[in-house]
Coordinates of C-alpha atoms in Angstrom, one line a residue:
M783 CA -12.0 0.6 25.5
G784 CA -10.2 1.0 22.3
Q785 CA -11.0 -0.9 19.1
F786 CA -8.6 -3.6 18.0
R787 CA -7.9 -5.0 14.6
Q788 CA -8.1 -8.8 14.1
V789 CA -5.4 -10.2 11.8
V790 CA -6.4 -13.6 10.4
M791 CA -3.3 -15.8 10.3
S792 CA -2.8 -19.3 9.1
N793 CA -1.3 -22.3 10.9
D794 CA 2.0 -23.9 10.2
T795 CA 0.8 -25.4 7.0
F796 CA -0.4 -22.0 5.8
N797 CA -4.1 -23.0 5.5
N798 CA -6.8 -20.4 5.8
N799 CA -8.3 -21.4 9.2
L800 CA -9.3 -18.4 11.2
V801 CA -7.5 -17.7 14.4
S802 CA -9.8 -16.3 17.1
K803 CA -8.5 -13.4 19.0
K804 CA -9.8 -12.4 22.4
K805 CA -8.9 -9.4 24.5
Q806 CA -8.2 -10.5 28.0
A807 CA -8.5 -8.4 31.2
P808 CA -5.5 -8.1 33.5
G809 CA -5.6 -9.8 36.8
N810 CA -4.9 -13.0 38.7
G811 CA -7.7 -15.1 37.3
T812 CA -10.5 -13.1 38.7
P813 CA -12.5 -10.5 36.7
F814 CA -10.7 -7.3 36.0
G815 CA -7.9 -8.0 38.4
M816 CA -10.2 -8.2 41.5
N817 CA -8.8 -10.1 44.5
S818 CA -10.7 -12.4 46.8
N819 CA -11.0 -10.0 49.8
P820 CA -14.5 -9.0 50.8
I821 CA -15.6 -5.5 50.1
G822 CA -18.4 -3.5 51.6
Y823 CA -21.9 -3.0 50.2
K824 CA -21.3 0.6 49.1
S825 CA -18.0 -0.3 47.6
K826 CA -19.7 -3.2 45.7
A827 CA -22.4 -0.9 44.4
F828 CA -19.9 1.7 43.3
F829 CA -17.8 -1.0 41.7
L830 CA -20.7 -2.6 39.8
F831 CA -21.8 0.9 38.6
F832 CA -18.3 1.5 37.4
I833 CA -18.3 -1.8 35.5
F834 CA -21.6 -1.0 33.9
L835 CA -20.3 2.4 32.6
F836 CA -17.1 0.7 31.5
L837 CA -19.0 -1.9 29.5
V838 CA -21.5 0.4 27.8
S839 CA -18.7 2.7 26.8
C840 CA -16.9 0.0 25.0
T841 CA -17.0 -0.3 21.2
K842 CA -17.6 -3.8 20.2
I843 CA -16.5 -5.1 16.8
D844 CA -18.1 -8.3 15.7
Y845 CA -16.0 -10.1 13.1
H846 CA -17.7 -12.8 11.0
E847 CA -15.9 -15.5 9.2
V848 CA -15.8 -14.9 5.5
E849 CA -16.4 -18.2 3.7
N850 CA -14.4 -18.7 0.5
P851 CA -12.8 -15.2 0.7
A852 CA -10.9 -13.2 -1.9
Y853 CA -8.3 -10.8 -0.7
L854 CA -8.6 -7.1 -1.8
R855 CA -6.4 -4.1 -1.4
V856 CA -7.4 -0.7 -2.9
F857 CA -5.3 2.4 -3.8
N858 CA -6.6 5.9 -4.8
N859 CA -4.1 7.0 -7.4
L860 CA -6.0 10.3 -8.2
N861 CA -3.0 12.5 -7.2
Y862 CA -4.0 15.7 -9.0
E863 CA -4.4 19.0 -7.1
V864 CA -7.6 21.2 -7.1
N865 CA -7.3 25.0 -7.0
L866 CA -9.9 27.6 -6.9
G867 CA -9.8 28.1 -10.7
D868 CA -10.4 24.4 -11.5
K869 CA -14.1 24.4 -12.5
G870 CA -15.9 21.1 -12.2
L871 CA -12.8 19.3 -10.9
L872 CA -13.6 17.5 -7.7
V873 CA -11.2 16.9 -4.8
P874 CA -9.9 13.2 -5.1
Y875 CA -11.3 12.1 -1.7
L876 CA -13.4 9.0 -2.2
T877 CA -15.8 6.5 -0.8
M878 CA -15.8 2.9 -2.0
L879 CA -19.1 1.0 -2.1
I880 CA -19.1 -2.7 -2.9
D881 CA -22.5 -4.0 -4.0
P882 CA -24.4 -0.7 -3.2
E883 CA -28.2 -0.5 -3.0
F884 CA -30.1 2.6 -4.2
D885 CA -33.3 4.4 -3.5
Q886 CA -35.9 5.4 -6.2
N887 CA -33.8 8.4 -7.0
G888 CA -30.6 6.5 -7.6
I889 CA -29.0 7.6 -4.4
P890 CA -26.9 4.9 -2.6
V891 CA -28.5 4.0 0.8
K892 CA -26.3 1.1 1.9
A893 CA -23.6 -1.3 0.7
A894 CA -22.3 -4.7 1.6
I895 CA -18.8 -3.3 2.1
V896 CA -17.9 0.4 2.7
G897 CA -14.4 1.9 2.4
D898 CA -14.9 5.5 3.4
F899 CA -12.5 8.5 3.6
L900 CA -10.2 7.1 1.0
D901 CA -7.5 9.6 0.5
K902 CA -4.7 9.8 -2.1
R903 CA -2.3 6.9 -1.5
A904 CA 1.0 7.3 0.3
R905 CA 4.2 7.1 -1.6
Y906 CA 5.3 4.1 0.5
A907 CA 3.0 1.2 1.3
A908 CA 4.8 -0.7 4.1
P909 CA 4.8 -4.5 4.3
Y910 CA 2.5 -4.5 7.3
P911 CA -0.4 -2.3 8.4
T912 CA 0.9 0.9 9.8
H913 CA -1.8 3.5 9.2
S914 CA -3.9 2.9 12.3
A915 CA -1.0 3.3 14.8
G916 CA -1.3 6.6 16.6
S917 CA -3.6 8.1 13.9
T918 CA -6.5 10.2 14.9
K919 CA -7.6 11.3 11.4
R920 CA -10.3 9.6 9.4
N921 CA -8.5 9.9 6.1
N922 CA -7.3 6.4 4.9
P923 CA -4.4 6.2 2.4
E924 CA -5.6 2.7 1.3
Y925 CA -8.2 0.1 1.9
P926 CA -8.3 -1.8 4.3
G927 CA -5.7 0.5 5.9
K928 CA -7.4 1.9 9.0
E929 CA -10.6 -0.1 8.5
N930 CA -11.5 -2.7 11.2
V931 CA -12.1 -5.6 9.0
L932 CA -10.9 -9.2 8.7
V933 CA -7.6 -9.3 6.8
G934 CA -5.7 -11.9 4.9
P935 CA -3.6 -14.8 6.4
I936 CA -0.1 -15.8 5.6
I937 CA -0.1 -17.6 2.3
N938 CA 2.9 -19.5 1.1
G939 CA 5.0 -17.4 3.5
F940 CA 3.6 -14.0 2.4
D941 CA 1.9 -11.7 4.9
L942 CA -1.5 -10.6 3.6
S943 CA -2.4 -8.4 6.6
S944 CA -2.7 -5.4 4.2
W945 CA -5.4 -7.1 2.2
A946 CA -9.0 -7.3 3.3
Q947 CA -11.1 -10.5 3.2
I948 CA -14.2 -10.1 1.1
P949 CA -16.6 -12.8 -0.2
S950 CA -15.5 -14.2 -3.5
G951 CA -17.9 -14.0 -6.5
S952 CA -19.4 -11.2 -8.6
H953 CA -19.3 -7.7 -7.2
R954 CA -20.2 -4.2 -8.4
I955 CA -17.6 -1.7 -7.0
V956 CA -18.4 2.0 -7.2
F957 CA -16.2 4.9 -6.0
Y958 CA -17.9 8.3 -5.2
F959 CA -16.3 11.7 -4.7
R960 CA -17.1 12.9 -1.2
P961 CA -16.4 16.1 0.8
V962 CA -13.2 16.3 2.9
N963 CA -14.8 16.1 6.4
D964 CA -15.5 13.6 9.1
I965 CA -19.1 12.8 8.2
P966 CA -19.6 9.2 7.2
F967 CA -20.7 8.9 3.6
F968 CA -24.3 7.7 4.2
Q969 CA -24.9 10.6 6.6
L970 CA -24.1 13.1 3.9
S971 CA -26.9 15.0 2.1
D972 CA -28.2 13.4 -1.0
D973 CA -26.7 16.0 -3.3
L974 CA -23.2 14.9 -2.0
K975 CA -23.7 11.3 -2.8
K976 CA -24.2 11.5 -6.6
N977 CA -20.7 12.1 -8.0
V978 CA -19.3 8.8 -9.3
A979 CA -15.5 8.8 -9.7
A980 CA -15.3 5.3 -11.3
E981 CA -17.1 2.0 -11.2
G982 CA -16.8 -1.6 -12.5
N983 CA -18.1 -5.1 -12.2
Y984 CA -15.7 -7.9 -11.2
D985 CA -15.7 -11.6 -10.5
L986 CA -13.3 -12.3 -7.7
K987 CA -12.0 -15.8 -7.4
D988 CA -11.8 -17.8 -4.2
R989 CA -8.6 -17.2 -2.2
E990 CA -7.1 -15.1 -5.0
I991 CA -5.2 -11.8 -4.2
Y992 CA -6.3 -8.6 -5.9
T993 CA -5.1 -5.0 -6.0
L994 CA -7.6 -2.4 -7.2
H995 CA -6.4 1.0 -8.5
V996 CA -8.5 4.1 -9.1
V997 CA -6.6 5.9 -11.9
Q998 CA -6.9 8.9 -14.1
K999 CA -7.0 7.6 -17.6
D1000 CA -6.9 10.9 -19.6
F1001 CA -5.2 14.0 -18.3
K1002 CA -7.1 16.3 -20.7
T1003 CA -10.6 15.0 -20.4
K1004 CA -10.1 14.0 -16.7
E1005 CA -11.7 10.6 -17.4
N1006 CA -11.1 8.1 -14.5
G1007 CA -11.2 4.3 -14.4
L1008 CA -10.3 1.2 -12.5
L1009 CA -7.6 -1.4 -12.8
L1010 CA -8.0 -4.7 -11.0
R1011 CA -4.8 -6.7 -10.9
Q1012 CA -4.9 -10.3 -9.9
E1013 CA -1.6 -10.8 -8.2
N1014 CA 0.6 -13.9 -8.6
F1015 CA 3.6 -13.3 -6.3
H1016 CA 2.4 -16.0 -3.9
K1017 CA 2.4 -18.6 -6.7
L1018 CA 5.9 -17.9 -8.1
P1019 CA 9.0 -19.9 -7.1
F1020 CA 10.8 -17.0 -5.5
S1021 CA 14.2 -17.6 -3.9
D1022 CA 14.7 -16.9 -0.2
S1023 CA 17.9 -15.1 -0.9
S1024 CA 16.7 -12.6 -3.6
V1025 CA 14.8 -9.3 -3.6
Y1026 CA 12.1 -9.0 -6.3
L1027 CA 10.6 -6.0 -8.0
N1028 CA 8.3 -5.2 -10.9
F1029 CA 7.2 -1.9 -12.6
Y1030 CA 4.1 -0.2 -13.9
N1031 CA 3.4 3.2 -15.5
M1032 CA -0.2 4.0 -14.8
S1033 CA 0.1 7.7 -15.8
A1034 CA -2.8 9.4 -17.5
K1035 CA -2.8 9.7 -21.3
G1036 CA -1.2 13.0 -22.3
F1037 CA 0.2 13.9 -18.9
S1038 CA 3.9 13.9 -20.0
T1039 CA 3.3 16.0 -23.1
S1040 CA 0.7 18.4 -21.6
E1041 CA 1.6 22.1 -21.1
D1042 CA -1.2 22.4 -18.5
R1043 CA -0.4 23.0 -14.9
K1044 CA 0.7 19.9 -13.2
P1045 CA 0.9 19.0 -9.5
N1046 CA 4.1 19.3 -7.5
G1047 CA 5.4 15.8 -8.0
M1048 CA 8.6 14.2 -6.9
I1049 CA 12.1 15.3 -7.8
T1050 CA 12.9 14.1 -11.4
L1051 CA 9.3 13.0 -11.9
T1052 CA 7.4 16.4 -11.8
D1053 CA 6.8 16.2 -15.5
G1054 CA 6.2 12.5 -15.5
I1055 CA 8.0 10.0 -17.8
K1056 CA 7.4 9.2 -21.5
D1057 CA 4.9 6.6 -22.6
E1058 CA 7.9 4.3 -23.3
M1059 CA 11.0 4.2 -21.1
N1060 CA 13.8 1.8 -20.4
V1061 CA 14.4 0.7 -16.8
Y1062 CA 17.9 0.2 -15.3
L1063 CA 19.0 -1.0 -11.9
S1064 CA 22.2 0.0 -10.0
L1065 CA 23.4 -1.2 -6.6
Y1066 CA 26.0 0.5 -4.5
P1067 CA 27.6 -0.4 -1.1
Q1068 CA 26.4 1.6 1.9
E1069 CA 29.7 3.2 2.5
T1070 CA 30.1 4.9 -0.9
T1071 CA 29.6 8.7 -1.3
T1072 CA 29.7 8.7 -5.1
Y1073 CA 27.6 6.7 -7.5
T1074 CA 29.5 5.7 -10.6
V1075 CA 30.5 2.6 -12.5
E1076 CA 33.6 2.4 -10.4
T1077 CA 31.7 2.3 -7.1
A1078 CA 28.8 0.1 -8.1
L1079 CA 28.6 -3.4 -6.9
P1080 CA 30.0 -5.9 -9.5
G1081 CA 27.6 -6.5 -12.3
Y1082 CA 25.1 -3.9 -11.0
H1083 CA 25.9 -0.6 -12.7
A1084 CA 23.0 0.4 -15.0
R1085 CA 21.8 -3.1 -15.5
F1086 CA 19.1 -3.0 -18.1
L1087 CA 15.9 -4.7 -16.9
Q1088 CA 13.1 -4.0 -19.4
P1089 CA 11.2 -1.4 -21.5
L1090 CA 8.2 0.1 -19.6
Y1091 CA 5.0 1.2 -21.4
R1092 CA 2.3 3.5 -20.1
D1093 CA -0.9 1.5 -19.6
T1094 CA -4.2 2.3 -17.9
E1095 CA -6.3 -0.3 -19.7
E1096 CA -4.7 -3.7 -19.0
A1097 CA -4.2 -5.1 -15.5
T1098 CA -1.8 -7.8 -16.5
V1099 CA 0.9 -8.5 -13.8
S1100 CA 4.3 -7.4 -15.0
D1101 CA 7.3 -9.7 -14.9
Y1102 CA 9.4 -9.7 -11.7
F1103 CA 13.1 -9.0 -11.7
S1104 CA 15.5 -9.9 -8.9
F1105 CA 18.8 -9.1 -7.3
P1106 CA 20.7 -10.9 -4.5
L1107 CA 19.9 -9.7 -1.0
F1108 CA 23.6 -9.8 -0.3
A1109 CA 24.9 -8.5 -3.6
D1110 CA 27.5 -6.8 -1.4
S1111 CA 29.4 -9.9 -0.6
T1112 CA 31.1 -8.3 2.4
K1113 CA 27.8 -8.5 4.3
T1114 CA 26.3 -11.7 5.6
I1115 CA 23.6 -10.9 8.1
T1116 CA 22.6 -7.3 7.6
T1117 CA 23.0 -5.1 4.5
N1118 CA 22.2 -1.5 3.8
M1119 CA 23.2 -1.2 0.2
V1120 CA 21.8 1.6 -1.9
Q1121 CA 19.4 0.6 -4.7
Q1122 CA 18.8 3.0 -7.6
V1123 CA 16.2 2.6 -10.4
T1124 CA 16.6 4.8 -13.5
F1125 CA 13.9 5.5 -16.1
L1126 CA 15.6 6.5 -19.3
A1127 CA 14.0 7.4 -22.7
P1128 CA 14.8 5.1 -25.6
G1129 CA 17.7 6.2 -27.7
L1130 CA 19.6 7.6 -24.8
T1131 CA 22.4 5.5 -23.2
F1132 CA 22.9 5.5 -19.5
I1133 CA 26.5 6.6 -19.7
E1134 CA 25.7 9.6 -21.9
M1135 CA 22.7 10.9 -20.1
G1136 CA 21.6 8.8 -17.2
I1137 CA 23.7 10.4 -14.6
G1138 CA 22.7 13.9 -15.7
G1139 CA 19.6 14.0 -13.5
T1140 CA 18.2 17.5 -13.0
N1141 CA 19.6 18.9 -16.2
M1142 CA 17.8 16.3 -18.4
P1143 CA 15.0 17.5 -20.7
K1144 CA 11.5 16.9 -19.2
G1145 CA 10.4 13.3 -18.9
L1146 CA 13.6 11.8 -20.4
C1147 CA 15.4 10.6 -17.2
S1148 CA 14.2 10.0 -13.7
H1149 CA 16.1 8.4 -10.7
L1150 CA 14.6 6.7 -7.7
S1151 CA 16.9 5.9 -4.8
F1152 CA 16.0 3.2 -2.2
Y1153 CA 17.8 3.2 1.1
G1154 CA 17.3 2.9 4.9
L1155 CA 14.1 2.7 6.9
N1156 CA 12.3 5.7 5.4
E1157 CA 12.3 8.2 2.5
L1158 CA 13.8 11.0 4.7
V1159 CA 17.3 9.6 4.4
Q1160 CA 19.3 11.9 2.2
L1161 CA 22.1 10.2 0.3
P1162 CA 25.4 12.1 -0.5
G1163 CA 25.4 13.0 -4.2
R1164 CA 21.8 11.8 -4.8
G1165 CA 19.9 15.0 -4.2
N1166 CA 18.3 14.7 -7.7
S1167 CA 16.7 11.3 -6.8
A1168 CA 13.2 10.6 -5.6
R1169 CA 13.8 8.8 -2.2
F1170 CA 12.2 5.7 -0.8
P1171 CA 13.0 3.1 1.9
S1172 CA 15.0 0.0 0.9
M1173 CA 13.3 -2.8 -1.1
F1174 CA 14.3 -5.3 1.6
I1175 CA 13.6 -5.4 5.3
N1176 CA 15.9 -4.9 8.3
T1177 CA 14.4 -6.0 11.5
H1178 CA 15.1 -7.8 14.8
S1179 CA 14.8 -11.6 14.2
G1180 CA 16.2 -14.3 16.4
L1181 CA 19.3 -13.1 18.1
N1182 CA 20.2 -10.7 15.3
N1183 CA 19.1 -7.0 15.6
P1184 CA 18.8 -6.2 12.8
K1185 CA 18.8 -8.9 10.3
S1186 CA 18.1 -8.4 6.6
F1187 CA 15.2 -10.2 4.8
P1188 CA 14.2 -10.1 1.1
A1189 CA 10.9 -8.8 0.0
V1190 CA 8.7 -8.5 -3.1
N1191 CA 8.2 -4.9 -4.4
T1192 CA 6.1 -3.1 -6.9
I1193 CA 7.1 0.3 -8.2
E1194 CA 4.3 2.3 -9.9
V1195 CA 4.6 5.6 -11.7
V1196 CA 1.5 7.7 -11.8
N1197 CA 1.8 11.1 -13.4
G1198 CA 4.3 13.1 -11.4
E1199 CA 4.7 10.6 -8.6
A1200 CA 6.2 7.1 -8.0
Y1201 CA 4.9 4.7 -5.4
L1202 CA 6.6 1.7 -3.7
T1203 CA 4.6 -1.3 -2.3
T1204 CA 6.6 -3.8 -0.3
I1205 CA 5.3 -7.3 0.6
Q1206 CA 7.1 -9.2 3.4
R1207 CA 7.6 -12.8 3.9
K1208 CA 7.4 -14.7 7.2
F1209 CA 10.5 -14.5 9.4
D1210 CA 11.4 -15.7 12.9
P1211 CA 10.4 -13.5 15.8
P1212 CA 13.0 -11.7 17.9
I1213 CA 14.8 -13.4 20.8
Y1214 CA 15.6 -11.2 23.7
K1215 CA 18.5 -12.2 26.0

């Protein structure tokens, strides 16, 4: 019997009461679909033996209510590559231990919470848990991700099913490098449980939302660290008709100026971006095949948003910016407009250089395009952009299939990569006629 993941939801007033979830057997009210007809002794014995085997083969997961929880989501941003010539550089495959305990030799022997097989994060973190579906691999692109743990409820309309519940209070969190195999961390030999990637002590507040990042702080020295961000999106007076986004540059010190070998990053981001960049937003109708001031939606060609500074020390939440879900006024229920974010070095104007794309000097201009359901969609004339899904959600809701809904988005640049995290709001379920 397969494992299932319990999602803790809230009631209509969005409180934090747990909702119990039981797996029911099929049938007409009798166990396991049996009918009331008598069966022979041998058949009964065979049936009972089958039931016994069935029960002992099941994997039971006991979920325990977390009193006064905090909500935690973890990303491994160590996106460097390791080749044969890289002496002393460990593969960025991690295990997270919360409140570990150690033996007399300083080797961890257990922990209150374990997040094992933590791989490099995916470029797109969807607004709902997607990693467990159909996956047979142990590697986990985030925590909780594939882990079978209690997750967050809906708070103020925001779905926290991608955040794990953990007890609030003081915690020591340690990340270890581990081999890329299927052996659980505590079953590894002692010599493989010594390599600390990063650690920190944190006081997590009751019912607050946190995102924890493992980052490379210095590209030359390979120093790593942690950034714990206390999120506030659920406390802000967001409009139901606007899409929200904010930005971070969590690249390592010296990455953009280093001449050392760099990983194969995204188009226009391979060499990273400068420590200070200006951020612009452009919106275009779905039907366009060229992306210029003439084809942009009114008021949304190269709209300046903010300067962006590299920072791996402070975990302050960045300001959110917004644009109307239906900036294309010809759409009323569903939109597929193209969203483009441009990072441009100070001193350069968007008209002069921003459209240049692949011919730009290293690190001075980078384009990100957001469109459709996934990053595989190739837009005409935007081959020099790093591609992502849209920053809003199109899904079946009510009688409309699809219908567009706004979302809250975070865009993070880490060395030669960019990452999109989308958080969805509650919407009405589909109605099938």
